[in-house]
C-alpha positions as a LaTeX table, in Angstrom:
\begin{tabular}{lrrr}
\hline
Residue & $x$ (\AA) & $y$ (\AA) & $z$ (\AA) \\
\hline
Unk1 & 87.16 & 98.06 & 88.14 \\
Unk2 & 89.32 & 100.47 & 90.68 \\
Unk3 & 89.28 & 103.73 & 90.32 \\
Unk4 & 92.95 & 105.48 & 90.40 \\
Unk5 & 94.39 & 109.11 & 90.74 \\
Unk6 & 97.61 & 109.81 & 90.23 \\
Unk7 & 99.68 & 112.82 & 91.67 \\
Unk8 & 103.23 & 114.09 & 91.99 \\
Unk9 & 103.76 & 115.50 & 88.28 \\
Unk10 & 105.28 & 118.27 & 87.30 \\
Unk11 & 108.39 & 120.36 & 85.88 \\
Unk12 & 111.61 & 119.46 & 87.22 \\
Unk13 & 115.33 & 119.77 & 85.53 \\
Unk14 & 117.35 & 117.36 & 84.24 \\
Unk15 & 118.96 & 115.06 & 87.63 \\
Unk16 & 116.10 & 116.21 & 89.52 \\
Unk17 & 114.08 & 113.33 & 91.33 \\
Unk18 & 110.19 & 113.04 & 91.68 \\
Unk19 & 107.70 & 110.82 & 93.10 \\
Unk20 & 104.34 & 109.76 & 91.75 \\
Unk21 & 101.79 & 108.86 & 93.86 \\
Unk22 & 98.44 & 106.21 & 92.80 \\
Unk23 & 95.66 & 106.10 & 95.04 \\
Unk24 & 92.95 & 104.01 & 94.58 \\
Unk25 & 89.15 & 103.78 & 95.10 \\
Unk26 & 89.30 & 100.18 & 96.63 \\
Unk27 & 91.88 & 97.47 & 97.55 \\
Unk28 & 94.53 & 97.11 & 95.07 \\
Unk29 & 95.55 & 93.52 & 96.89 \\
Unk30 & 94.04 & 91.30 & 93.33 \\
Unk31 & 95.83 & 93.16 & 90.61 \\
Unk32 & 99.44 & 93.60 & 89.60 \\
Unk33 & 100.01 & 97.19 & 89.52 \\
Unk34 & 102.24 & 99.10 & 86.43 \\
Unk35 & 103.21 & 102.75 & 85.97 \\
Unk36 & 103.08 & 103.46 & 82.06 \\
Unk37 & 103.89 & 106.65 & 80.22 \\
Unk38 & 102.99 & 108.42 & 76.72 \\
Unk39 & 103.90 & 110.79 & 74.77 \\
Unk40 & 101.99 & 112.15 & 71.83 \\
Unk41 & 102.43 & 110.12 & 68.59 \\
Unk42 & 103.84 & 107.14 & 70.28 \\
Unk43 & 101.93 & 104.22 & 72.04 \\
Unk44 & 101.52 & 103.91 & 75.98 \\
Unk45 & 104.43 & 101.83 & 77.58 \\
Unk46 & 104.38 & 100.54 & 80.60 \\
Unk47 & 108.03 & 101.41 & 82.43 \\
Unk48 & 107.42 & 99.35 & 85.80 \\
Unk49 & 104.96 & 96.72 & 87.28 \\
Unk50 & 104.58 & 94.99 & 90.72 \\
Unk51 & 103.10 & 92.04 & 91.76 \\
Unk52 & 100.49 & 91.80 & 94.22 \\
Unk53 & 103.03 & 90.56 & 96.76 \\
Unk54 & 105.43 & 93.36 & 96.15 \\
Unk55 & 108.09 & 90.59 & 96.11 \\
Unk56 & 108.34 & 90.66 & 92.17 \\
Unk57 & 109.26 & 94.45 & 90.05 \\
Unk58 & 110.21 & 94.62 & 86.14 \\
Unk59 & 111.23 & 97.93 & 84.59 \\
Unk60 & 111.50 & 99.37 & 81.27 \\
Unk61 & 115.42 & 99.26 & 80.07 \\
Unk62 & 114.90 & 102.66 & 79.78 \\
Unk63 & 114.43 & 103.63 & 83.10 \\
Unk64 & 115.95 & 100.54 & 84.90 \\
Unk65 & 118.42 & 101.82 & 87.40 \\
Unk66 & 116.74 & 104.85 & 87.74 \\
Unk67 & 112.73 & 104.12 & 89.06 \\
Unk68 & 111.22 & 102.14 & 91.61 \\
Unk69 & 107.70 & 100.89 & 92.00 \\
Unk70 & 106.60 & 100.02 & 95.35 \\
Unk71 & 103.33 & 99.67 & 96.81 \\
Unk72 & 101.27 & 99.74 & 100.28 \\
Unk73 & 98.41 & 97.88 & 99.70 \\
Unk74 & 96.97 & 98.98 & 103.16 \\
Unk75 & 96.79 & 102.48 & 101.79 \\
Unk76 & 95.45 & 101.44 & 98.58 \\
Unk77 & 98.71 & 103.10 & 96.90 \\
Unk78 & 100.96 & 102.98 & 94.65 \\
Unk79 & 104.21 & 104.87 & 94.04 \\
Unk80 & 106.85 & 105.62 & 91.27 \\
Unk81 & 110.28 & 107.25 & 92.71 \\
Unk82 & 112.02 & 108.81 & 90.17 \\
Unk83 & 115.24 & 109.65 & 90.17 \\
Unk84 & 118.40 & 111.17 & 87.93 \\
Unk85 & 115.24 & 112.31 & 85.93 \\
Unk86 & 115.95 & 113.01 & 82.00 \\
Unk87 & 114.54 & 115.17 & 79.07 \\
Unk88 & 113.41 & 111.97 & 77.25 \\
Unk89 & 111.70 & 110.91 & 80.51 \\
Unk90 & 109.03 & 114.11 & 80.30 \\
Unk91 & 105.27 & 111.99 & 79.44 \\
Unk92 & 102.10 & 111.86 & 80.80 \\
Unk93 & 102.05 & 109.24 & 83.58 \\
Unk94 & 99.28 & 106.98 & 83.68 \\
Unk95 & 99.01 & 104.22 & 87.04 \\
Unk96 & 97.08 & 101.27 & 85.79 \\
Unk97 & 95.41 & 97.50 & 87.61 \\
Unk98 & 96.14 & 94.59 & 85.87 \\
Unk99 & 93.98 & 91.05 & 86.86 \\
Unk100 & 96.70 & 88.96 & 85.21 \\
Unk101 & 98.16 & 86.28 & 87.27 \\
Unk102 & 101.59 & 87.33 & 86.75 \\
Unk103 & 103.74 & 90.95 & 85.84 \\
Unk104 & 103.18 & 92.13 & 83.07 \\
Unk105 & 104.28 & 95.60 & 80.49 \\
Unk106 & 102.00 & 94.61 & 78.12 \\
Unk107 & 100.03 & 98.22 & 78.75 \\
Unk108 & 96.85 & 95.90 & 77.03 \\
Unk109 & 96.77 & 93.46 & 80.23 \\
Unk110 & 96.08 & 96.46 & 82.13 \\
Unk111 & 92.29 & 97.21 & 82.24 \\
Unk112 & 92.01 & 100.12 & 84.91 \\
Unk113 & 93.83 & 103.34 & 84.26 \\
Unk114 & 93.78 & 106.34 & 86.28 \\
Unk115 & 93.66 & 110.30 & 84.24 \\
Unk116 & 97.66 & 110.67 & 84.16 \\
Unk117 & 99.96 & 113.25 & 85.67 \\
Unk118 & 102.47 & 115.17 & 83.70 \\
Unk119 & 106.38 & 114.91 & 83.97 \\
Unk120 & 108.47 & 117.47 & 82.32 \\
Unk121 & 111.96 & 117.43 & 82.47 \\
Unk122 & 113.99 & 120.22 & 81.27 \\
Unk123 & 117.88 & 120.14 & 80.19 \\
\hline
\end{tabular}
């Protein structure tokens, strides 16, 4: 399994725009990569994935219009711009490695997670 870190968290206000950055131990060029959130008392969801081409993106309707994965796989990284950034949007921010042959946010087809980074979005 990789081994990921996330970065870029923090406390912003509502419009505000931040980027998360993924970095990884190793290449990321076999798995599909996903940025998932959580919030306590509610299940992980995964808001966007990439395929291992980059060609390929799905988002969360909730965030759709708003966030965009992209990756650079010869940086082993992965990235998350957020922007218009809302109240409801404040989680902890988990990247995550997925071996499944095609995009996926089913957060149980990812099997590496990194520790999380927290978003916090005031109004």
């Amino acid at each position: 399994q990789v081994q990921l870190v996330e970065s870029g968290g923090g406390l912003v206000q509502a419009g505000d725009s931040l980027r998360l950055s993924c970095a990884a131990s190793g290449t990321l060029k076999n798995y599909i990569m996903g940025w998932a959130r959580q919030v306590p008392g509610k299940e992980r969801e995964v808001v966007a994935t990439i395929s291992r081409s980059g060609t390929s993106t799905s988002y969360a309707a909730s965030v759709r219009g708003r966030f965009a994965i992209s990756r650079d796989d010869d940086e082993n990284a992965v990235y998350l711009q957020m922007n218009n950034l809302k109240p409801e949007d404040t989680a902890i921010y988990y990247c995550a490695a997925s071996r499944v042959y095609i995009i996926t946010t089913n957060a149980r087809d990812y099997d590496s997670w990194g520790q999380g980074t927290q978003v916090t979005v005031s109004s």
